[in-house]
Short mmCIF file of C-alpha atoms and ligand atoms in Angstrom, two decimals:
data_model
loop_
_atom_site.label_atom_id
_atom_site.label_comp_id
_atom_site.label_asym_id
_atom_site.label_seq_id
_atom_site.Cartn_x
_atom_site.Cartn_y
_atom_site.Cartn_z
CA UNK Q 22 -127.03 2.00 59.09
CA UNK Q 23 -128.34 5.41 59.81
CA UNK Q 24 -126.32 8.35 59.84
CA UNK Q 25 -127.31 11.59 61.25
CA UNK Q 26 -125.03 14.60 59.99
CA UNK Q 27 -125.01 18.33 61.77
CA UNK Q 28 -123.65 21.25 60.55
CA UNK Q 29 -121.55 22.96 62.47
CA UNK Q 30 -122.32 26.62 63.62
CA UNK Q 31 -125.24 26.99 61.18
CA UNK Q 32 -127.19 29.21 63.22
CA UNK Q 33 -124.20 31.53 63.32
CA UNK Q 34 -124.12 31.50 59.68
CA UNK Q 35 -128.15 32.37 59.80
CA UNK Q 36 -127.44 35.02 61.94
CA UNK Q 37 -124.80 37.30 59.72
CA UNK Q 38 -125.53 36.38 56.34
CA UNK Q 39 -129.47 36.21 56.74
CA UNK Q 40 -131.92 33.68 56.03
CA UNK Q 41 -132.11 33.24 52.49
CA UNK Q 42 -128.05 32.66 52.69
CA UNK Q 43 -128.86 30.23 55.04
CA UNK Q 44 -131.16 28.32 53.20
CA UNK Q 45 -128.59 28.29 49.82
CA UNK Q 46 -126.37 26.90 52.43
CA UNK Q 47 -128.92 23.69 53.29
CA UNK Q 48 -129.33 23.12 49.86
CA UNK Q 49 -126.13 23.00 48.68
CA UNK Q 50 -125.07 20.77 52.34
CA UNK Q 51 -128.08 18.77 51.15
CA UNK Q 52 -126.38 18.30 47.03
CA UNK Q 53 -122.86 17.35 48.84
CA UNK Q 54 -124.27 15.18 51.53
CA UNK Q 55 -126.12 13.49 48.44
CA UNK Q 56 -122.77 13.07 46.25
CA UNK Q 57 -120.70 11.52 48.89
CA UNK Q 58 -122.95 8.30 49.16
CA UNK Q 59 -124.27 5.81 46.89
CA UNK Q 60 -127.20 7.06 45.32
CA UNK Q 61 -128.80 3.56 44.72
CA UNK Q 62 -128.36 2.84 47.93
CA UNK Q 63 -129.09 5.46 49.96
CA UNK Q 64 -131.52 7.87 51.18
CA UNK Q 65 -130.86 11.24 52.15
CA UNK Q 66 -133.33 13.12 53.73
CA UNK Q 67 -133.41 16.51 55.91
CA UNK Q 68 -134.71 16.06 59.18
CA UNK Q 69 -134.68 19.30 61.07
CA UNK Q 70 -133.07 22.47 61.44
CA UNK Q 71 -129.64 21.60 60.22
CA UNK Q 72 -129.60 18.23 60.29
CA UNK Q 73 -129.72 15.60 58.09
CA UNK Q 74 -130.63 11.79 57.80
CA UNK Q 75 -128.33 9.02 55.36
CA UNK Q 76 -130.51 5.48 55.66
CA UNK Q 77 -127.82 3.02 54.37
CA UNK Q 78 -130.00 -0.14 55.19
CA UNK Q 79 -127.42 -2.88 55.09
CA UNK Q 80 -124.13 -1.44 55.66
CA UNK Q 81 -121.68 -2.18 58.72
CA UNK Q 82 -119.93 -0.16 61.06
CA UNK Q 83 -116.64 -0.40 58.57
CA UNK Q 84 -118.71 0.67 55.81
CA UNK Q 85 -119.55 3.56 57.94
CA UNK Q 86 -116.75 4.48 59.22
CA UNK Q 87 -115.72 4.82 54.80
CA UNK Q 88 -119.45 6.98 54.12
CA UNK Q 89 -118.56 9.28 57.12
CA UNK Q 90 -114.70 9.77 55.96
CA UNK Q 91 -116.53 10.52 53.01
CA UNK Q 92 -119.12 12.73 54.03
CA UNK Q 93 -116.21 14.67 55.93
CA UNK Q 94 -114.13 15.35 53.14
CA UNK Q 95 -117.32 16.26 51.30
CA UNK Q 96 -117.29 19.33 53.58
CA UNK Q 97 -113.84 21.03 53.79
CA UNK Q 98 -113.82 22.96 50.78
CA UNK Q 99 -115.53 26.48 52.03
CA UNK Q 100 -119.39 26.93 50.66
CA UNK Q 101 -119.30 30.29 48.83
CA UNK Q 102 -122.74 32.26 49.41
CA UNK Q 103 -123.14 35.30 47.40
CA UNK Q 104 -119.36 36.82 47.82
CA UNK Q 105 -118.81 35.29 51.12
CA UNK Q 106 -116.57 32.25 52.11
CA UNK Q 107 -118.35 29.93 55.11
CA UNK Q 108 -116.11 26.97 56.29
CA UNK Q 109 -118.81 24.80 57.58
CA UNK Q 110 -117.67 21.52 59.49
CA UNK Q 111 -119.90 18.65 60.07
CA UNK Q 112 -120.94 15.84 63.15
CA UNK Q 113 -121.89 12.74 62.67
CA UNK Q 114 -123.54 10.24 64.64
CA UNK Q 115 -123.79 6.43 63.79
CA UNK Q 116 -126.55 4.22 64.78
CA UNK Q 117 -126.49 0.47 63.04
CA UNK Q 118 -128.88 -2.36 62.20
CA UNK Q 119 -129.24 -4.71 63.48
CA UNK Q 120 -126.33 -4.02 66.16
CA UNK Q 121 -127.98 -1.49 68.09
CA UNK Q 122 -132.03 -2.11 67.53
CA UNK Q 123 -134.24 -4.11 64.68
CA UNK Q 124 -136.95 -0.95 64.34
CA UNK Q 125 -136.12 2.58 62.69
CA UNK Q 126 -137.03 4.30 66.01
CA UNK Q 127 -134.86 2.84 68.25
CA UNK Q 128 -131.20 2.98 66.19
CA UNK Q 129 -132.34 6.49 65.42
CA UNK Q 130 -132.55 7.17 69.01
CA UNK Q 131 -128.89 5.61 69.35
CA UNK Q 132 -127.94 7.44 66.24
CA UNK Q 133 -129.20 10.94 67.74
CA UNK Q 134 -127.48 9.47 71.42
CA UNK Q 135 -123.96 9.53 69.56
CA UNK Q 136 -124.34 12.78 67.47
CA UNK Q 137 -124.80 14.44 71.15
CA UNK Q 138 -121.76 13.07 72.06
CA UNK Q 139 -119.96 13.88 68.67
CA UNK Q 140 -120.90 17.75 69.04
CA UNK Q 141 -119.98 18.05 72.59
CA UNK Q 142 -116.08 16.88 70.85
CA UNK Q 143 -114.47 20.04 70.50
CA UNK Q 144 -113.50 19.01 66.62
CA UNK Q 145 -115.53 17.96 64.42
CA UNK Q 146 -116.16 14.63 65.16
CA UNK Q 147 -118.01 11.24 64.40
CA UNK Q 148 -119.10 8.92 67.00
CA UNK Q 149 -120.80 5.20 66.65
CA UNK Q 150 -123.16 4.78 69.36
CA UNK Q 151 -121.83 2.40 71.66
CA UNK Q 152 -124.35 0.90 74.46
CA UNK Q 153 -121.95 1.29 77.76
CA UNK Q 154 -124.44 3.27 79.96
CA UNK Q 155 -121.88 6.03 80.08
CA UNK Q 156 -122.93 8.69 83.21
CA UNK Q 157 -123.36 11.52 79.90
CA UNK Q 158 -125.97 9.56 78.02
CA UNK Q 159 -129.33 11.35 77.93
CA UNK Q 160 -130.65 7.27 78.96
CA UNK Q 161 -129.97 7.93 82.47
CA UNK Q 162 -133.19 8.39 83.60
CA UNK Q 163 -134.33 5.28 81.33
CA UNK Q 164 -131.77 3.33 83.02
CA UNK Q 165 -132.53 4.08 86.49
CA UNK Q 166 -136.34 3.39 86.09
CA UNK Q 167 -135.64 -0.07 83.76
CA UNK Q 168 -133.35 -0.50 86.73
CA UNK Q 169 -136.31 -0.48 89.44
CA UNK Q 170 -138.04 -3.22 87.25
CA UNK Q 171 -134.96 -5.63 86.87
CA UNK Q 172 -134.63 -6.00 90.58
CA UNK Q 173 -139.02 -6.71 90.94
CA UNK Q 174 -138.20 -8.99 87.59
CA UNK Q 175 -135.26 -11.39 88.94
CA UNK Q 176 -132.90 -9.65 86.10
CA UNK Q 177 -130.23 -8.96 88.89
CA UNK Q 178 -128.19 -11.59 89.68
CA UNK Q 179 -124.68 -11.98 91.53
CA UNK Q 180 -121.76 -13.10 90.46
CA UNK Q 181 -118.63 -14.28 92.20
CA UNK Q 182 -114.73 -14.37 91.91
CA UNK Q 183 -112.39 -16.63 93.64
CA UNK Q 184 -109.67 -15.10 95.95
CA UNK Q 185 -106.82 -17.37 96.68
CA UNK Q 186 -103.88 -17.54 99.39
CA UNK Q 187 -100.52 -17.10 97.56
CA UNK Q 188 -99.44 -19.48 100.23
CA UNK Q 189 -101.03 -22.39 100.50
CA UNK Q 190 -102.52 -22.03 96.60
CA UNK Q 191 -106.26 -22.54 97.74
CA UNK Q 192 -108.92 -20.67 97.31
CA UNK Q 193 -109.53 -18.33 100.68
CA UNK Q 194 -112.79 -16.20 99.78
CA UNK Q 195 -114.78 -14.80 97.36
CA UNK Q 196 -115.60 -11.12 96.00
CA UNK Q 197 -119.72 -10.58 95.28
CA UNK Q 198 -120.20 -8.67 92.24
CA UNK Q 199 -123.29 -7.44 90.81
CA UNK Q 200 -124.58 -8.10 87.40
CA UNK Q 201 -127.71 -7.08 85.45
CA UNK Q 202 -129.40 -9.96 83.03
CA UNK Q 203 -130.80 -7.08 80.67
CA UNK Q 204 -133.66 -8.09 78.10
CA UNK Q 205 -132.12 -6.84 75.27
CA UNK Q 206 -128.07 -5.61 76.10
CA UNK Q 207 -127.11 -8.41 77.57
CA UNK Q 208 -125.00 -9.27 80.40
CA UNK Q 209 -124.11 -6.21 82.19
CA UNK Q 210 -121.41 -6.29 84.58
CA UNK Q 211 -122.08 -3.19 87.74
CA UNK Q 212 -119.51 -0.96 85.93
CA UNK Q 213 -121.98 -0.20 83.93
CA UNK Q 214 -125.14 0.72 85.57
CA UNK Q 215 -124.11 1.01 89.59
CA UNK Q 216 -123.20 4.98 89.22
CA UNK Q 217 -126.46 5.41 87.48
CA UNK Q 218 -128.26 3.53 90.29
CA UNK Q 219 -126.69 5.41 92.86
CA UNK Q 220 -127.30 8.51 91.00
CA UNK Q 221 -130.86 7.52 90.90
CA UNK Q 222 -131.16 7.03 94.74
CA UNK Q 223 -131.44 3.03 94.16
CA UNK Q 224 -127.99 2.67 95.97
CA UNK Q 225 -129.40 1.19 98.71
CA UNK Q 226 -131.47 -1.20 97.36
CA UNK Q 227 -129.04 -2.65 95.69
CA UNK Q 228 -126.86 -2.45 98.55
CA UNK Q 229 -129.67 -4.56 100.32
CA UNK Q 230 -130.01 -7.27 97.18
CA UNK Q 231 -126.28 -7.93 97.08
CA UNK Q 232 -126.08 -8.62 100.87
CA UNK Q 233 -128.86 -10.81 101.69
CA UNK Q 234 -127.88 -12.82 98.29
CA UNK Q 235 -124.70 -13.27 99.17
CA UNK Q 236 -125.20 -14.18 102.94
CA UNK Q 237 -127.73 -16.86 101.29
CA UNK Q 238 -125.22 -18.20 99.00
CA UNK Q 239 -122.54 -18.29 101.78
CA UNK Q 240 -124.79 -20.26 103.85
CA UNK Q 241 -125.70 -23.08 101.06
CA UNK Q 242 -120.86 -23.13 100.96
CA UNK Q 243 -121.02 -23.33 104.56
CA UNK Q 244 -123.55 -26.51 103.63
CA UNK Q 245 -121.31 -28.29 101.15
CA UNK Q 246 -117.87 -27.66 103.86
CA UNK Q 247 -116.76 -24.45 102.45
CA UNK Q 248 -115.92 -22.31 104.79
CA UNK Q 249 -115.33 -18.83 102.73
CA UNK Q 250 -114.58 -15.47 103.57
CA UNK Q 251 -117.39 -13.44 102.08
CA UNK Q 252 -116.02 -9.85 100.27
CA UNK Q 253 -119.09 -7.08 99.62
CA UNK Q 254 -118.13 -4.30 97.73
CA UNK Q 255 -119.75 -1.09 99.18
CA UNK Q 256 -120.22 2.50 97.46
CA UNK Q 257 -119.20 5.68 99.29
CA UNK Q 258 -122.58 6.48 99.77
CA UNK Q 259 -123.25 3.45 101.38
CA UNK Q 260 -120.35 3.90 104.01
CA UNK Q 261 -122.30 7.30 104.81
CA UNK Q 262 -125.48 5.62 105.39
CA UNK Q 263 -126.01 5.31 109.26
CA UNK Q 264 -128.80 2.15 108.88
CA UNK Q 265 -126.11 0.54 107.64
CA UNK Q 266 -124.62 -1.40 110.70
CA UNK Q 267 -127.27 -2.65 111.78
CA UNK Q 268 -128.25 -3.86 108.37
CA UNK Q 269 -125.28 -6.29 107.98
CA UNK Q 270 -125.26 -7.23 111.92
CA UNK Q 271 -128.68 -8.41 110.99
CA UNK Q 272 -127.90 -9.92 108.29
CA UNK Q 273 -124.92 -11.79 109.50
CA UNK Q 274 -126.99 -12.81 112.55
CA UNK Q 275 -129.61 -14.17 110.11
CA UNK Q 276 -127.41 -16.34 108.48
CA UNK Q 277 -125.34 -16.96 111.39
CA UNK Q 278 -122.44 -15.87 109.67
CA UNK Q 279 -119.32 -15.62 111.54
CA UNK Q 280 -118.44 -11.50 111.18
CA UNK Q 281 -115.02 -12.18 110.55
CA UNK Q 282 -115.66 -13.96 107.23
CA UNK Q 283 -117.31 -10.74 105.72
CA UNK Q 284 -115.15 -7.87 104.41
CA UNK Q 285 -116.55 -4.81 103.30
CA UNK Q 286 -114.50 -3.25 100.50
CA UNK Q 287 -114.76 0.50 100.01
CA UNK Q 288 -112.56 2.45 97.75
CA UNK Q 289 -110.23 5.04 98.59
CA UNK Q 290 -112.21 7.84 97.28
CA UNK Q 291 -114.60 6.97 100.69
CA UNK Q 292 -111.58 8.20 102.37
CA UNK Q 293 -111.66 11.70 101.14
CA UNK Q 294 -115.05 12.16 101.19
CA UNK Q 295 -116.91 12.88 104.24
CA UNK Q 296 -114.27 11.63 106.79
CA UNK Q 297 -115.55 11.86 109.87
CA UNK Q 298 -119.57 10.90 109.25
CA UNK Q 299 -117.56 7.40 107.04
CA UNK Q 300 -115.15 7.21 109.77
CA UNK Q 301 -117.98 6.87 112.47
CA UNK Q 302 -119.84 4.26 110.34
CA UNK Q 303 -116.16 2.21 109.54
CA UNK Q 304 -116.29 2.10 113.48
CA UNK Q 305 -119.55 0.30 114.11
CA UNK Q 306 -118.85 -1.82 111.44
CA UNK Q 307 -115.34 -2.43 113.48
CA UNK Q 308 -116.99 -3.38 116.66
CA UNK Q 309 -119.19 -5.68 114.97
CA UNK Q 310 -116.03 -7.42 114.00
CA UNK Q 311 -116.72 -7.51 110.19
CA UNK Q 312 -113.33 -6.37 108.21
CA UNK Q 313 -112.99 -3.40 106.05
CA UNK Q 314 -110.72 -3.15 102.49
CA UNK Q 315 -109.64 -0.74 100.93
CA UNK Q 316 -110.17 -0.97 96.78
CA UNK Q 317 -108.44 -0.13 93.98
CA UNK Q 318 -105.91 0.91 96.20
CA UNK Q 319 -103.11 2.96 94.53
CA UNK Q 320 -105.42 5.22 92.22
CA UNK Q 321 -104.55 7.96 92.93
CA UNK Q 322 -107.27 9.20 95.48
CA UNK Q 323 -106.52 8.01 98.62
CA UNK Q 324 -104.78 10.06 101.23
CA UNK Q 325 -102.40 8.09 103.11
CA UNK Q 326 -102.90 10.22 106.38
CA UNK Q 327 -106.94 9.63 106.54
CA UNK Q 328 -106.03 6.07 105.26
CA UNK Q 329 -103.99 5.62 108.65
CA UNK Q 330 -107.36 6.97 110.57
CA UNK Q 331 -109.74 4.23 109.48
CA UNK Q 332 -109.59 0.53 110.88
CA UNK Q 333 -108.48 -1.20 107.94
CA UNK Q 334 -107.72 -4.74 107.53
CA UNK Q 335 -106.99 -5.47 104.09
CA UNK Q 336 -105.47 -3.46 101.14
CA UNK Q 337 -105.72 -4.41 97.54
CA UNK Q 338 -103.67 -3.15 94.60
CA UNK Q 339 -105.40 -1.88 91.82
CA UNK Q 340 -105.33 -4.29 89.10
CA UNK Q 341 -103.71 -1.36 87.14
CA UNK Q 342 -100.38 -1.73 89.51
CA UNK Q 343 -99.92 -5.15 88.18
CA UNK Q 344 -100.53 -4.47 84.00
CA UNK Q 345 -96.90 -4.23 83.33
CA UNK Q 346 -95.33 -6.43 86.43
CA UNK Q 347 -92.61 -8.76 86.29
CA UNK Q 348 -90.58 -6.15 83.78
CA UNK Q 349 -90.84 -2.96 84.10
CA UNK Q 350 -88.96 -1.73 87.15
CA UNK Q 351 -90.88 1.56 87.85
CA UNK Q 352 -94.05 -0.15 88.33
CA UNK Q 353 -92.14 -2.90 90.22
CA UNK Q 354 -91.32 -0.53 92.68
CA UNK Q 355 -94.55 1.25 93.19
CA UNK Q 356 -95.72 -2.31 93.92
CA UNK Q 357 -93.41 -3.00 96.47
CA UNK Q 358 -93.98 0.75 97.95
CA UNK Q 359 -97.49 -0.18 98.55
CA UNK Q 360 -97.07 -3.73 99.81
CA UNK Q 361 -95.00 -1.57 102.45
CA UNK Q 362 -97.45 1.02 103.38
CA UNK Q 363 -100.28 -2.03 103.85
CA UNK Q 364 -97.90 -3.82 105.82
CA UNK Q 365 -96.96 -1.27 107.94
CA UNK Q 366 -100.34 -0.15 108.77
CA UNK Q 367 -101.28 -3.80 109.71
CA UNK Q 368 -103.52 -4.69 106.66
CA UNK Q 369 -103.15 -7.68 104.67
CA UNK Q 370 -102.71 -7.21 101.28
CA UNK Q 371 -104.50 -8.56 97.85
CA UNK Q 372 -103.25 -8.69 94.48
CA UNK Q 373 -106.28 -7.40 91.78
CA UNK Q 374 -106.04 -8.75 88.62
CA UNK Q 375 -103.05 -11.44 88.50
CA UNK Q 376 -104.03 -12.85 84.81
CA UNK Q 377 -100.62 -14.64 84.26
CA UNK Q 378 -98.29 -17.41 86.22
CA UNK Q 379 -95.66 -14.52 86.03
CA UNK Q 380 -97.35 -11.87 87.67
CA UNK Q 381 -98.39 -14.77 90.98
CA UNK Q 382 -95.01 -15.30 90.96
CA UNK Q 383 -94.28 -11.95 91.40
CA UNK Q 384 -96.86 -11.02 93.63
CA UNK Q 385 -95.66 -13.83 95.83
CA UNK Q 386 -91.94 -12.90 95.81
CA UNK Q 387 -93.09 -9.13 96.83
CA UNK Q 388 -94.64 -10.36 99.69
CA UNK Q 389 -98.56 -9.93 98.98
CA UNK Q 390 -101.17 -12.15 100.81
CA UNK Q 391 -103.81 -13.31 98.73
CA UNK Q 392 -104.35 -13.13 94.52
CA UNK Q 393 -107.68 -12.62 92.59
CA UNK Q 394 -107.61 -12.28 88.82
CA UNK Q 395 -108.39 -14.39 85.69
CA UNK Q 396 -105.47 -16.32 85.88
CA UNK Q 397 -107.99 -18.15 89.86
CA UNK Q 398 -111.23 -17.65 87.81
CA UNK Q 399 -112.79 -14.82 86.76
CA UNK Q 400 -116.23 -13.69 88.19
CA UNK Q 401 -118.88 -16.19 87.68
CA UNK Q 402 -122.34 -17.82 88.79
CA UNK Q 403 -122.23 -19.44 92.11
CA UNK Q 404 -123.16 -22.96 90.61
CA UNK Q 405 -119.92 -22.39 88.41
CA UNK Q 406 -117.73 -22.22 91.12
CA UNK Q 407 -118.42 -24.92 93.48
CA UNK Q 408 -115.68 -27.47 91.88
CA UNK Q 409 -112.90 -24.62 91.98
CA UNK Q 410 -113.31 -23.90 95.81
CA UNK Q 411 -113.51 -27.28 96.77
CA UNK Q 412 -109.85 -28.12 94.72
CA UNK Q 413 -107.17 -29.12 97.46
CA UNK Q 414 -105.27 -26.80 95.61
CA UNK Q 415 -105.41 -24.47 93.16
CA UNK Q 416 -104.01 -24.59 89.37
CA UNK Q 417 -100.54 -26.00 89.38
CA UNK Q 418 -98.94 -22.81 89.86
CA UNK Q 419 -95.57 -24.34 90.85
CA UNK Q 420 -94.25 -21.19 93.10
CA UNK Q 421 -90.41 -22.05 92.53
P1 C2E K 14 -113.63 -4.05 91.94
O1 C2E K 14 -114.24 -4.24 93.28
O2 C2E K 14 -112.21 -3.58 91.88
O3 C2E K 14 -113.82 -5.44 91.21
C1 C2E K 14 -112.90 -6.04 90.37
C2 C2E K 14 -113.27 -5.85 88.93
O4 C2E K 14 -112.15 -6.27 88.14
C3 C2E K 14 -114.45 -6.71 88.47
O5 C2E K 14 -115.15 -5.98 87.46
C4 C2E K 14 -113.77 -7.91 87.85
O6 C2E K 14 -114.52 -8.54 86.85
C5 C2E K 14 -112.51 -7.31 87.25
N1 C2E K 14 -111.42 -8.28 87.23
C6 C2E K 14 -111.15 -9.25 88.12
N2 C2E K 14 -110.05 -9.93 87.81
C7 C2E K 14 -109.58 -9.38 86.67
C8 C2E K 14 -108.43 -9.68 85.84
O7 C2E K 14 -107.63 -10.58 86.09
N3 C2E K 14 -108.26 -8.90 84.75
C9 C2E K 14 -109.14 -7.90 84.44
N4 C2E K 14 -108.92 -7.19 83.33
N5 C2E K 14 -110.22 -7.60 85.20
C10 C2E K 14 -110.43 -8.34 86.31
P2 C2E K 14 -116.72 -5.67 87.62
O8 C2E K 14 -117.40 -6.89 88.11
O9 C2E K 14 -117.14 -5.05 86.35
O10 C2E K 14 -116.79 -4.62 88.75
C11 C2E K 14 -116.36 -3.31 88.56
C12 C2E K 14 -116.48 -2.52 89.84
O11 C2E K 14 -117.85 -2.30 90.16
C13 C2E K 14 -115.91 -3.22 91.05
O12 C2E K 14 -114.52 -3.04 91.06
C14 C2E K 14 -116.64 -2.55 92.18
O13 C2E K 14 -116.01 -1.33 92.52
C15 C2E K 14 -118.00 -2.21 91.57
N6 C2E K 14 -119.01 -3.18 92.05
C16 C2E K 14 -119.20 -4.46 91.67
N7 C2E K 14 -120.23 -5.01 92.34
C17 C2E K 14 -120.69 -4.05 93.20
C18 C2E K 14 -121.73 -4.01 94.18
O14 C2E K 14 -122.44 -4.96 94.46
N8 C2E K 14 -121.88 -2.81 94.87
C19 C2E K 14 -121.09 -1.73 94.62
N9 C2E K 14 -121.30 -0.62 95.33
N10 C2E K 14 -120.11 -1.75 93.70
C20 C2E K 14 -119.91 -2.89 93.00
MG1 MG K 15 -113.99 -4.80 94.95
MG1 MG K 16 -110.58 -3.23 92.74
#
């Protein structure tokens, strides 16, 4: 474990009581830093300014969560310089063998990542790195250019989930969804890098690797006797990208894909955006006869006057509509207020994130169209999935 501890406001404290005060201050930080941890354990050494290494080699994120609790406590009585009182408050920032790297340089990079993070709290504060590629990590840049090698390097991979017809029970279509086979973090699913990407101006390429893999993969279904509708979620910048029309007509023509088994799903935030330059591109994409979805529907972006403007097809709930559904009534109704809006404009309308035979059951009763959640399958390689779309019917989710 390596901790990295900053004082609060020391160059403040530099700056009216003088230099020399200053440094009394570092030493003494330095003794009560020193007294708060083990001493046969651990080092303490000062590594810059105001700022100050503990190397605990072998202890775990509980044991320092204890050391920092410590270390805190360490520093609320006031340091008394000359005849002067200074309340000086500390951050911390937690980087952890072997968790987060195996070499001194790289957990002291994620060490230094969460002390950032702990000094932009307002309190004093103490953060354990944690690897989500959140957009206010310094690693953005990293990520983007690691990014531009994974797709050359076959690290990008799709993944798919099942979407199934509350009706007949059986599996309808399928949702593409990216996923990044990183070296060393793992399995990253696209909430975690796609803003970065976008941010990075590799949107489109993306954009381009997720299409032409999943009009491949629909083609081998189409080979075994599936016949699947094909969902491709799209980024508000893509729906502002002109080439992009003629991308998917290509694309569709390629694989000889029928256009009505793709649908595009943008979220409602596309809606408020640039309306009239998305609007024009939702309208080639119309004429090509490919459907559009709107995502994550009931947000809390989506205006329901532009929403009546664009040629929708499809509406699906927000997985966040159905967390507390069958029970509590509030969010029962907002459910049913939204089936109603869909309806009324025309669109069919998915359930995101059924996870339990209750909340089909609902969903069914309330009059939505199609399901997709854990409880079908959750999102998985292509070669998983072949036995689950081929069942003459799903689970037996007895709908009485
Ligand atoms: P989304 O389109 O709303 O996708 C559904 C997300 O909910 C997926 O997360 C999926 O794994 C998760 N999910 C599905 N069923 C359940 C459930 O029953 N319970 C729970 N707790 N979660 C469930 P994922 O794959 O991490 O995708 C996150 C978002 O990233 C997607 O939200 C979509 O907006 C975006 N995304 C994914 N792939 C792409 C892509 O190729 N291009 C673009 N532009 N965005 C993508
Ligand atoms: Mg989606
Ligand atoms: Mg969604």
């Amino acid at each position: 474990m390596l901790l990295l501890v900053d004082l609060d406001g020391f160059s403040e404290i530099n700056t009216f009581l003088g230099v020399a005060n200053g440094d009394r201050l570092l030493t003494e930080a330095g003794q009560r830093i020193r007294r708060a941890v083990d001493p046969d354990r651990a080092l303490v050494a000062r590594l810059g300014e105001d700022e100050f290494g503990v190397l605990l080699g072998d202890a775990d994120e509980v044991e320092a969560e204890l050391v920092c609790e410590e270390l805190r406590r360490s520093f609320v009585p006031p340091f008394l310089i000359g005849s002067t009182r200074a309340a000086v408050s500390i951050d911390i920032g937690v980087g952890l063998f072997p968790e987060h790297g195996s070499d001194l340089e790289t957990v002291l990079g994620c060490a230094s990542t969460a002390l950032s993070r702990a000094k932009g709290e307002d309190q004093s504060s103490i953060q354990v790195y944690r690897s989500t590629l959140s957009a206010t990590d310094t690693s953005r840049v990293e990520v983007v250019a690691e990014l531009r090698d994974a797709i050359d390097a076959d690290q990008l991979l799709v993944f798919y989930q099942p979407q199934a017809d509350l009706l007949t029970q059986r599996v309808r279509g399928v949702e593409a969804l990216l996923r990044w086979e990183h070296p060393e973090r793992g399995l990253l699913t696209a909430g975690e890098f796609i803003s970065h990407a976008e941010r990075g101006g590799l949107g489109q390429e993306l954009r381009r690797f997720v299409v032409q893999t999943a009009a491949r993969q629909w083609l081998s279904w189409q080979a075994l006797g599936l016949d699947l509708e094909l969902a491709i979620n799209l980024s508000p910048v893509d729906v502002l990208d002109p080439s992009l029309p003629d991308e998917i007509a290509e694309t569709i023509s390629r694989y000889d894909i029928p256009s009505w088994n793709v649908v595009l799903e943008i979220t409602e935030r596309t809606l408020i955006g640039d309306e009239r330059r998305a609007r024009a591109v939702a309208e080639r994409l119309r004429r090509i006869g490919v459907r559009l979805s709107i995502d994550d529907f009931g947000t809390g972006y989506s205006s329901l006057a532009s929403l009546r403007r664009f040629p929708i097809h499809q509406v699906k709930l927000d997985q966040s509509l159905f967390a507390d559904v069958p029970g509590d009534e509030g969010a029962e109704a907002i459910v049913g207020g939204c089936i109603e809006i869909a309806h009324g404009l025309g669109a069919r309308v998915v359930a995101e994130g059924i996870e339990t035979r209750q909340q089909w059951r609902f969903a069914y009763a309330m009059g939505c169209d199609i399901a997709q959640g854990y409880l079908i399958g959750r999102p998985a390689p292509p070669e998983d999935l072949v036995a689950l779309l081929d069942a003459p019917r799903l689970i037996p989710l007895s709908v009485a």
